[in-house]
Amino acid sequence: MAPHTVLDLLDAIYPISHWIGHRTPTIIDSLQPGDEGYRRFDARFHYVTSLSWLDFASKSTPDRVAPNAAGANASANEKEKGGGFSSSSSSQDDSSKVPWYRSQTAMAAWTRFKLVVHSSIGSFAVLCWIALIARTPYFRDHNTPIVLASYGTEAVLVFCLPHLPSSQPASIVIGNTVSAIVATAIAKGFENHQRTFTIGGIDGVNWAAPAVAQMTAQAVMQVVGITHPPGAAISVLATTNPKIQTGVAWELPGQVLLISLLFVAWGLIVNNVGGRRWPMTWWWAPFYPTPAPPDSIADRVKGRGREWRHNRARSGSQHQAQGSSSGSAAEQQQGVTHRTPQTSQSSN
């Protein structure tokens, strides 16, 4: 399907598409009633889901929008009446009409409070659900830990930093699952070929297992084009926590995939209310930008060096010109002072 056809389809099924991060032209382009393409339902639905009706501090009033205009009108009226000294008092009266809860400080505090509550609700709910899921027979049969430590990091990424590339659905699902597969394979490899290796121990080659697992998982994620920090944490846990490998073992990737899908599903709900939009992209994007070729970097450095030397030479020439001009002016002044007595003597 062509891109415009897909967008038209998403526009047609709105507001269902709202929960996968789509926004219609009415919202993106801030269309007003009477504009071409404006849809009243979309605007109202976005108003409700963005929780704008809770922003009492940001509601504009005539006194707050144009106090200067009000003061100018009042001063003009006073001048017509002959009272030209009351304009300052009228502007002060207009500024005093702004309630304290609509000041800039109150607006900033309210915005920060909403952000904290919004993110806290998302993190609290998803971690509670994970703990309850761990009570199910399937998870109990494999003695799965109630909550993996990496899920706390996952919650911070999804609900506090949803705009990052590592917080997008593809990064969550692929990064966690790939890391779990790699870590389980490496843990089993150490168990089968190293007699001195025991999961959870500190002797033998236990020092190498988490480092190898994390390094391999990180390399695989970068090759795929994804860098997901909680995935690296899962790779370390899988090689250091005996509870994971003795009971879960090869069931770990499936369990991690299930929890990752739960994060994505709950993130689509929480991060599409309160003025947020998530995901930013459905497919993965490299966390690190592609570096420039060495030639262009060298040219850039050389260009900056040439520019720096040119600016330095230019500033030096300007200083010399200023110094010479100031010196000539001083010499001229001294010459005038020296010639003045001579003229006086010749006159005598």
mmCIF file of C-alpha atoms in Angstrom:
data_model
loop_
_atom_site.group_PDB
_atom_site.id
_atom_site.type_symbol
_atom_site.label_atom_id
_atom_site.label_comp_id
_atom_site.label_asym_id
_atom_site.label_seq_id
_atom_site.Cartn_x
_atom_site.Cartn_y
_atom_site.Cartn_z
ATOM 1 C CA MET A 1 0.000 0.000 0.000
ATOM 2 C CA ALA A 2 1.187 3.490 -0.777
ATOM 3 C CA PRO A 3 2.071 5.719 2.196
ATOM 4 C CA HIS A 4 -0.790 8.108 1.538
ATOM 5 C CA THR A 5 -3.206 5.162 1.356
ATOM 6 C CA VAL A 6 -2.031 3.914 4.751
ATOM 7 C CA LEU A 7 -2.442 7.371 6.273
ATOM 8 C CA ASP A 8 -5.915 7.675 4.777
ATOM 9 C CA LEU A 9 -6.832 4.322 6.290
ATOM 10 C CA LEU A 10 -5.527 5.377 9.697
ATOM 11 C CA ASP A 11 -7.465 8.645 9.417
ATOM 12 C CA ALA A 12 -10.619 6.695 8.566
ATOM 13 C CA ILE A 13 -10.399 4.413 11.614
ATOM 14 C CA TYR A 14 -9.546 7.204 14.038
ATOM 15 C CA PRO A 15 -9.873 7.217 17.084
ATOM 16 C CA ILE A 16 -8.858 3.529 17.072
ATOM 17 C CA SER A 17 -5.603 4.494 15.386
ATOM 18 C CA HIS A 18 -5.030 7.045 18.146
ATOM 19 C CA TRP A 19 -3.875 4.207 20.407
ATOM 20 C CA ILE A 20 -1.061 3.211 18.048
ATOM 21 C CA GLY A 21 0.373 6.721 17.885
ATOM 22 C CA HIS A 22 -1.496 8.102 14.843
ATOM 23 C CA ARG A 23 -2.812 11.667 14.762
ATOM 24 C CA THR A 24 -5.078 13.141 12.095
ATOM 25 C CA PRO A 25 -4.383 16.415 10.228
ATOM 26 C CA THR A 26 -6.905 18.136 12.495
ATOM 27 C CA ILE A 27 -4.534 17.532 15.413
ATOM 28 C CA ILE A 28 -1.126 17.678 13.729
ATOM 29 C CA ASP A 29 -1.809 20.841 11.713
ATOM 30 C CA SER A 30 -3.947 22.443 14.472
ATOM 31 C CA LEU A 31 -6.830 22.994 12.061
ATOM 32 C CA GLN A 32 -9.621 25.313 13.153
ATOM 33 C CA PRO A 33 -13.348 25.156 12.381
ATOM 34 C CA GLY A 34 -13.847 26.207 8.794
ATOM 35 C CA ASP A 35 -10.441 24.921 7.607
ATOM 36 C CA GLU A 36 -10.330 22.279 4.917
ATOM 37 C CA GLY A 37 -10.016 18.815 6.441
ATOM 38 C CA TYR A 38 -11.142 19.890 9.916
ATOM 39 C CA ARG A 39 -13.049 17.199 11.821
ATOM 40 C CA ARG A 40 -14.790 18.262 14.987
ATOM 41 C CA PHE A 41 -14.860 14.775 16.515
ATOM 42 C CA ASP A 42 -11.082 14.403 16.190
ATOM 43 C CA ALA A 43 -10.492 17.724 17.911
ATOM 44 C CA ARG A 44 -12.834 16.878 20.776
ATOM 45 C CA PHE A 45 -11.448 13.385 21.232
ATOM 46 C CA HIS A 46 -7.911 14.739 21.343
ATOM 47 C CA TYR A 47 -9.010 17.386 23.845
ATOM 48 C CA VAL A 48 -10.377 14.693 26.151
ATOM 49 C CA THR A 49 -7.497 12.216 25.844
ATOM 50 C CA SER A 50 -4.828 14.914 26.179
ATOM 51 C CA LEU A 51 -6.373 15.878 29.535
ATOM 52 C CA SER A 52 -6.318 19.529 28.496
ATOM 53 C CA TRP A 53 -9.442 20.069 30.551
ATOM 54 C CA LEU A 54 -7.264 19.592 33.654
ATOM 55 C CA ASP A 55 -4.888 22.407 32.694
ATOM 56 C CA PHE A 56 -6.586 25.071 34.759
ATOM 57 C CA ALA A 57 -3.290 26.937 35.096
ATOM 58 C CA SER A 58 -2.792 27.384 31.358
ATOM 59 C CA LYS A 59 -6.252 28.675 30.485
ATOM 60 C CA SER A 60 -5.873 32.107 28.956
ATOM 61 C CA THR A 61 -7.937 35.073 30.024
ATOM 62 C CA PRO A 62 -8.172 38.516 28.418
ATOM 63 C CA ASP A 63 -6.354 40.029 31.380
ATOM 64 C CA ARG A 64 -3.477 37.562 30.964
ATOM 65 C CA VAL A 65 -3.300 37.418 27.196
ATOM 66 C CA ALA A 66 -3.041 41.123 26.511
ATOM 67 C CA PRO A 67 -2.354 43.116 29.695
ATOM 68 C CA ASN A 68 -0.244 45.594 27.726
ATOM 69 C CA ALA A 69 -3.082 46.234 25.315
ATOM 70 C CA ALA A 70 -5.453 46.737 28.199
ATOM 71 C CA GLY A 71 -3.014 49.126 29.827
ATOM 72 C CA ALA A 72 -2.557 50.996 26.564
ATOM 73 C CA ASN A 73 -6.302 51.386 26.120
ATOM 74 C CA ALA A 74 -6.690 52.568 29.691
ATOM 75 C CA SER A 75 -3.848 55.065 29.346
ATOM 76 C CA ALA A 76 -5.342 56.357 26.105
ATOM 77 C CA ASN A 77 -8.691 56.877 27.819
ATOM 78 C CA GLU A 78 -7.025 58.619 30.725
ATOM 79 C CA LYS A 79 -5.117 60.898 28.369
ATOM 80 C CA GLU A 80 -8.342 61.834 26.650
ATOM 81 C CA LYS A 81 -9.820 62.667 30.042
ATOM 82 C CA GLY A 82 -6.733 64.599 31.052
ATOM 83 C CA GLY A 83 -5.330 62.070 33.538
ATOM 84 C CA GLY A 84 -2.028 61.182 31.945
ATOM 85 C CA PHE A 85 -0.339 59.940 35.163
ATOM 86 C CA SER A 86 -2.643 56.959 35.822
ATOM 87 C CA SER A 87 -1.369 54.648 33.031
ATOM 88 C CA SER A 88 1.200 52.924 35.269
ATOM 89 C CA SER A 89 -1.348 52.324 37.994
ATOM 90 C CA SER A 90 -3.822 50.877 35.487
ATOM 91 C CA SER A 91 -1.208 48.446 34.105
ATOM 92 C CA GLN A 92 -0.348 47.383 37.653
ATOM 93 C CA ASP A 93 -4.024 46.779 38.360
ATOM 94 C CA ASP A 94 -4.281 44.633 35.231
ATOM 95 C CA SER A 95 -1.247 42.545 36.210
ATOM 96 C CA SER A 96 -2.603 42.096 39.724
ATOM 97 C CA LYS A 97 -5.749 40.539 38.266
ATOM 98 C CA VAL A 98 -3.757 37.401 37.209
ATOM 99 C CA PRO A 99 -4.418 34.700 39.861
ATOM 100 C CA TRP A 100 -1.406 33.065 41.449
ATOM 101 C CA TYR A 101 -2.338 29.645 40.100
ATOM 102 C CA ARG A 102 -2.025 30.991 36.542
ATOM 103 C CA SER A 103 1.465 32.371 36.965
ATOM 104 C CA GLN A 104 4.418 30.895 35.123
ATOM 105 C CA THR A 105 5.722 29.240 38.290
ATOM 106 C CA ALA A 106 2.387 27.568 38.947
ATOM 107 C CA MET A 107 2.137 26.381 35.344
ATOM 108 C CA ALA A 108 5.634 24.849 35.479
ATOM 109 C CA ALA A 109 4.902 23.135 38.807
ATOM 110 C CA TRP A 110 1.584 21.787 37.519
ATOM 111 C CA THR A 111 3.200 20.442 34.346
ATOM 112 C CA ARG A 112 5.916 18.690 36.349
ATOM 113 C CA PHE A 113 3.335 17.254 38.755
ATOM 114 C CA LYS A 114 1.275 15.835 35.884
ATOM 115 C CA LEU A 115 4.392 14.297 34.348
ATOM 116 C CA VAL A 116 5.364 12.598 37.614
ATOM 117 C CA VAL A 117 1.866 11.246 38.274
ATOM 118 C CA HIS A 118 1.471 10.068 34.684
ATOM 119 C CA SER A 119 4.760 8.154 34.660
ATOM 120 C CA SER A 120 4.223 6.768 38.167
ATOM 121 C CA ILE A 121 0.839 5.306 37.277
ATOM 122 C CA GLY A 122 2.289 3.571 34.225
ATOM 123 C CA SER A 123 5.265 2.084 36.083
ATOM 124 C CA PHE A 124 3.289 1.038 39.169
ATOM 125 C CA ALA A 125 0.562 -0.723 37.216
ATOM 126 C CA VAL A 126 2.826 -2.669 34.861
ATOM 127 C CA LEU A 127 5.120 -3.915 37.639
ATOM 128 C CA CYS A 128 2.105 -5.014 39.686
ATOM 129 C CA TRP A 129 0.789 -6.966 36.704
ATOM 130 C CA ILE A 130 4.167 -8.614 36.160
ATOM 131 C CA ALA A 131 4.267 -9.705 39.790
ATOM 132 C CA LEU A 132 0.743 -11.119 39.553
ATOM 133 C CA ILE A 133 1.559 -12.931 36.309
ATOM 134 C CA ALA A 134 4.528 -14.545 38.078
ATOM 135 C CA ARG A 135 1.994 -16.270 40.372
ATOM 136 C CA THR A 136 0.418 -18.208 37.523
ATOM 137 C CA PRO A 137 1.076 -21.991 37.335
ATOM 138 C CA TYR A 138 3.226 -21.699 34.224
ATOM 139 C CA PHE A 139 5.667 -19.324 35.898
ATOM 140 C CA ARG A 140 5.554 -21.213 39.224
ATOM 141 C CA ASP A 141 6.354 -24.506 37.532
ATOM 142 C CA HIS A 142 9.644 -22.984 36.365
ATOM 143 C CA ASN A 143 10.340 -21.139 39.638
ATOM 144 C CA THR A 144 10.518 -17.781 37.831
ATOM 145 C CA PRO A 145 11.515 -14.741 39.925
ATOM 146 C CA ILE A 146 8.548 -12.528 40.709
ATOM 147 C CA VAL A 147 10.078 -9.500 38.905
ATOM 148 C CA LEU A 148 13.380 -9.254 37.060
ATOM 149 C CA ALA A 149 15.447 -6.201 37.939
ATOM 150 C CA SER A 150 15.659 -5.234 34.273
ATOM 151 C CA TYR A 151 11.904 -4.629 34.202
ATOM 152 C CA GLY A 152 12.394 -1.621 36.475
ATOM 153 C CA THR A 153 14.715 -0.090 33.902
ATOM 154 C CA GLU A 154 12.197 -0.966 31.217
ATOM 155 C CA ALA A 155 9.477 0.928 33.065
ATOM 156 C CA VAL A 156 11.657 4.034 33.311
ATOM 157 C CA LEU A 157 12.368 3.980 29.582
ATOM 158 C CA VAL A 158 8.791 3.378 28.468
ATOM 159 C CA PHE A 159 6.978 5.770 30.811
ATOM 160 C CA CYS A 160 9.583 8.438 31.592
ATOM 161 C CA LEU A 161 11.535 8.580 28.307
ATOM 162 C CA PRO A 162 9.079 7.385 25.645
ATOM 163 C CA HIS A 163 10.657 9.544 22.935
ATOM 164 C CA LEU A 164 14.007 7.723 22.920
ATOM 165 C CA PRO A 165 14.772 5.245 20.111
ATOM 166 C CA SER A 166 15.493 2.563 22.720
ATOM 167 C CA SER A 167 11.959 3.015 24.110
ATOM 168 C CA GLN A 168 10.153 2.104 20.885
ATOM 169 C CA PRO A 169 8.209 -1.192 20.525
ATOM 170 C CA ALA A 170 10.694 -2.873 18.183
ATOM 171 C CA SER A 171 13.564 -2.081 20.540
ATOM 172 C CA ILE A 172 11.657 -3.469 23.516
ATOM 173 C CA VAL A 173 10.503 -6.716 21.939
ATOM 174 C CA ILE A 174 13.531 -7.545 19.792
ATOM 175 C CA GLY A 175 16.184 -6.249 22.196
ATOM 176 C CA ASN A 176 14.876 -8.156 25.220
ATOM 177 C CA THR A 177 14.145 -11.390 23.360
ATOM 178 C CA VAL A 178 17.454 -11.496 21.499
ATOM 179 C CA SER A 179 19.366 -10.789 24.715
ATOM 180 C CA ALA A 180 17.517 -13.560 26.550
ATOM 181 C CA ILE A 181 18.306 -16.076 23.775
ATOM 182 C CA VAL A 182 21.977 -15.095 23.632
ATOM 183 C CA ALA A 183 22.409 -15.137 27.417
ATOM 184 C CA THR A 184 20.732 -18.521 27.832
ATOM 185 C CA ALA A 185 22.883 -20.046 25.102
ATOM 186 C CA ILE A 186 26.079 -18.671 26.648
ATOM 187 C CA ALA A 187 25.089 -19.838 30.140
ATOM 188 C CA LYS A 188 24.393 -23.346 28.850
ATOM 189 C CA GLY A 189 27.662 -23.314 26.944
ATOM 190 C CA PHE A 190 29.640 -22.432 30.069
ATOM 191 C CA GLU A 191 27.816 -25.122 32.067
ATOM 192 C CA ASN A 192 28.531 -27.832 29.511
ATOM 193 C CA HIS A 193 32.173 -27.015 28.781
ATOM 194 C CA GLN A 194 33.496 -25.463 31.977
ATOM 195 C CA ARG A 195 33.471 -27.619 35.087
ATOM 196 C CA THR A 196 34.447 -24.684 37.280
ATOM 197 C CA PHE A 197 31.394 -22.668 36.232
ATOM 198 C CA THR A 198 28.304 -22.576 38.430
ATOM 199 C CA ILE A 199 25.539 -20.015 37.995
ATOM 200 C CA GLY A 200 25.555 -17.721 40.985
ATOM 201 C CA GLY A 201 29.085 -18.687 42.070
ATOM 202 C CA ILE A 202 32.177 -16.526 42.290
ATOM 203 C CA ASP A 203 34.927 -19.063 41.611
ATOM 204 C CA GLY A 204 36.375 -20.482 38.420
ATOM 205 C CA VAL A 205 35.342 -18.777 35.202
ATOM 206 C CA ASN A 206 32.253 -17.146 36.678
ATOM 207 C CA TRP A 207 33.880 -13.781 36.135
ATOM 208 C CA ALA A 208 33.806 -14.265 32.364
ATOM 209 C CA ALA A 209 30.240 -15.484 31.824
ATOM 210 C CA PRO A 210 28.323 -12.209 32.457
ATOM 211 C CA ALA A 211 30.903 -10.194 30.524
ATOM 212 C CA VAL A 212 30.722 -12.499 27.508
ATOM 213 C CA ALA A 213 26.907 -12.612 27.632
ATOM 214 C CA GLN A 214 26.537 -8.853 27.859
ATOM 215 C CA MET A 215 29.132 -8.187 25.173
ATOM 216 C CA THR A 216 27.548 -10.677 22.774
ATOM 217 C CA ALA A 217 24.006 -9.426 23.361
ATOM 218 C CA GLN A 218 25.137 -5.845 22.877
ATOM 219 C CA ALA A 219 26.941 -6.728 19.645
ATOM 220 C CA VAL A 220 23.935 -8.608 18.259
ATOM 221 C CA MET A 221 21.621 -5.694 19.085
ATOM 222 C CA GLN A 222 23.914 -3.244 17.348
ATOM 223 C CA VAL A 223 24.151 -5.474 14.283
ATOM 224 C CA VAL A 224 20.349 -5.632 14.141
ATOM 225 C CA GLY A 225 20.188 -1.849 14.603
ATOM 226 C CA ILE A 226 18.799 -1.784 18.151
ATOM 227 C CA THR A 227 20.362 -0.741 21.426
ATOM 228 C CA HIS A 228 18.139 -1.585 24.377
ATOM 229 C CA PRO A 229 19.691 -1.227 27.879
ATOM 230 C CA PRO A 230 17.244 -3.563 29.710
ATOM 231 C CA GLY A 231 18.174 -6.294 27.218
ATOM 232 C CA ALA A 232 21.801 -6.054 28.334
ATOM 233 C CA ALA A 233 20.617 -6.306 31.957
ATOM 234 C CA ILE A 234 18.698 -9.488 31.112
ATOM 235 C CA SER A 235 21.854 -11.020 29.621
ATOM 236 C CA VAL A 236 23.747 -10.384 32.858
ATOM 237 C CA LEU A 237 20.952 -11.701 35.062
ATOM 238 C CA ALA A 238 20.658 -14.879 33.009
ATOM 239 C CA THR A 239 24.302 -15.740 33.700
ATOM 240 C CA THR A 240 24.440 -14.732 37.394
ATOM 241 C CA ASN A 241 21.044 -15.615 38.865
ATOM 242 C CA PRO A 242 20.827 -19.366 39.604
ATOM 243 C CA LYS A 243 17.068 -19.151 39.961
ATOM 244 C CA ILE A 244 16.752 -18.258 36.280
ATOM 245 C CA GLN A 245 18.887 -20.984 34.752
ATOM 246 C CA THR A 246 18.013 -23.856 37.104
ATOM 247 C CA GLY A 247 14.271 -23.438 36.719
ATOM 248 C CA VAL A 248 13.617 -21.264 33.686
ATOM 249 C CA ALA A 249 16.501 -22.033 31.312
ATOM 250 C CA TRP A 250 15.207 -22.042 27.707
ATOM 251 C CA GLU A 251 11.799 -20.854 28.892
ATOM 252 C CA LEU A 252 13.371 -17.465 29.633
ATOM 253 C CA PRO A 253 13.117 -16.044 26.064
ATOM 254 C CA GLY A 254 9.414 -16.875 25.893
ATOM 255 C CA GLN A 255 8.720 -15.317 29.282
ATOM 256 C CA VAL A 256 10.724 -12.211 28.410
ATOM 257 C CA LEU A 257 8.842 -11.901 25.114
ATOM 258 C CA LEU A 258 5.510 -12.103 26.961
ATOM 259 C CA ILE A 259 6.492 -9.385 29.443
ATOM 260 C CA SER A 260 7.860 -7.222 26.617
ATOM 261 C CA LEU A 261 4.519 -7.416 24.803
ATOM 262 C CA LEU A 262 2.824 -6.431 28.057
ATOM 263 C CA PHE A 263 5.036 -3.355 28.270
ATOM 264 C CA VAL A 264 4.157 -2.421 24.692
ATOM 265 C CA ALA A 265 0.408 -2.936 25.215
ATOM 266 C CA TRP A 266 0.300 -0.879 28.411
ATOM 267 C CA GLY A 267 2.575 1.764 26.905
ATOM 268 C CA LEU A 268 0.167 2.228 23.987
ATOM 269 C CA ILE A 269 -2.531 3.171 26.488
ATOM 270 C CA VAL A 270 -0.589 5.258 28.991
ATOM 271 C CA ASN A 271 1.627 7.072 26.500
ATOM 272 C CA ASN A 272 -1.259 8.116 24.251
ATOM 273 C CA VAL A 273 -3.096 10.120 26.891
ATOM 274 C CA GLY A 274 -2.073 13.295 28.646
ATOM 275 C CA GLY A 275 -0.706 14.916 25.496
ATOM 276 C CA ARG A 276 1.819 12.144 24.814
ATOM 277 C CA ARG A 277 2.279 10.285 21.541
ATOM 278 C CA TRP A 278 3.798 6.811 21.401
ATOM 279 C CA PRO A 279 5.369 5.124 19.612
ATOM 280 C CA MET A 280 7.431 7.568 17.632
ATOM 281 C CA THR A 281 8.170 4.788 15.140
ATOM 282 C CA TRP A 282 6.999 1.194 14.883
ATOM 283 C CA TRP A 283 10.179 -0.093 13.291
ATOM 284 C CA TRP A 284 13.573 0.137 14.848
ATOM 285 C CA ALA A 285 15.950 3.010 14.368
ATOM 286 C CA PRO A 286 19.671 2.860 15.237
ATOM 287 C CA PHE A 287 20.328 4.319 18.663
ATOM 288 C CA TYR A 288 23.695 5.636 17.547
ATOM 289 C CA PRO A 289 23.778 7.790 14.395
ATOM 290 C CA THR A 290 25.841 6.512 11.504
ATOM 291 C CA PRO A 291 29.322 8.055 11.770
ATOM 292 C CA ALA A 292 30.624 10.169 8.925
ATOM 293 C CA PRO A 293 33.355 8.725 6.664
ATOM 294 C CA PRO A 294 36.918 9.468 7.814
ATOM 295 C CA ASP A 295 37.610 11.679 4.789
ATOM 296 C CA SER A 296 34.750 14.025 5.571
ATOM 297 C CA ILE A 297 35.777 14.179 9.235
ATOM 298 C CA ALA A 298 39.353 15.037 8.230
ATOM 299 C CA ASP A 299 38.119 17.657 5.800
ATOM 300 C CA ARG A 300 35.879 19.087 8.483
ATOM 301 C CA VAL A 301 38.740 19.282 10.972
ATOM 302 C CA LYS A 302 41.019 20.860 8.394
ATOM 303 C CA GLY A 303 38.304 23.283 7.415
ATOM 304 C CA ARG A 304 37.771 24.271 11.029
ATOM 305 C CA GLY A 305 41.540 24.669 11.429
ATOM 306 C CA ARG A 306 41.744 26.925 8.403
ATOM 307 C CA GLU A 307 38.759 28.915 9.604
ATOM 308 C CA TRP A 308 40.266 29.276 13.068
ATOM 309 C CA ARG A 309 43.616 30.448 11.672
ATOM 310 C CA HIS A 310 41.842 32.856 9.320
ATOM 311 C CA ASN A 311 39.784 34.326 12.157
ATOM 312 C CA ARG A 312 42.869 34.610 14.338
ATOM 313 C CA ALA A 313 44.847 36.374 11.617
ATOM 314 C CA ARG A 314 41.911 38.628 10.908
ATOM 315 C CA SER A 315 41.477 39.557 14.559
ATOM 316 C CA GLY A 316 45.239 40.161 14.830
ATOM 317 C CA SER A 317 45.234 42.493 11.850
ATOM 318 C CA GLN A 318 42.268 44.349 13.312
ATOM 319 C CA HIS A 319 44.112 44.784 16.613
ATOM 320 C CA GLN A 320 47.200 46.034 14.768
ATOM 321 C CA ALA A 321 45.111 48.486 12.783
ATOM 322 C CA GLN A 322 43.453 49.734 15.952
ATOM 323 C CA GLY A 323 46.839 50.012 17.660
ATOM 324 C CA SER A 324 48.394 51.929 14.762
ATOM 325 C CA SER A 325 45.435 54.268 14.526
ATOM 326 C CA SER A 326 45.478 54.927 18.249
ATOM 327 C CA GLY A 327 49.289 55.409 18.150
ATOM 328 C CA SER A 328 49.098 57.905 15.270
ATOM 329 C CA ALA A 329 46.373 59.786 17.074
ATOM 330 C CA ALA A 330 48.535 59.981 20.184
ATOM 331 C CA GLU A 331 51.528 61.148 18.165
ATOM 332 C CA GLN A 332 49.487 63.838 16.506
ATOM 333 C CA GLN A 333 48.266 65.016 19.878
ATOM 334 C CA GLN A 334 51.787 65.079 21.270
ATOM 335 C CA GLY A 335 52.947 66.985 18.188
ATOM 336 C CA VAL A 336 50.304 69.608 18.753
ATOM 337 C CA THR A 337 51.341 70.022 22.374
ATOM 338 C CA HIS A 338 55.017 70.346 21.372
ATOM 339 C CA ARG A 339 54.317 72.871 18.659
ATOM 340 C CA THR A 340 52.205 75.087 20.856
ATOM 341 C CA PRO A 341 55.107 76.518 22.951
ATOM 342 C CA GLN A 342 57.195 77.150 19.850
ATOM 343 C CA THR A 343 54.472 79.209 18.296
ATOM 344 C CA SER A 344 54.080 81.124 21.504
ATOM 345 C CA GLN A 345 57.836 81.821 21.653
ATOM 346 C CA SER A 346 57.953 82.947 18.028
ATOM 347 C CA SER A 347 55.105 85.291 18.666
ATOM 348 C CA ASN A 348 56.988 86.777 21.580
#
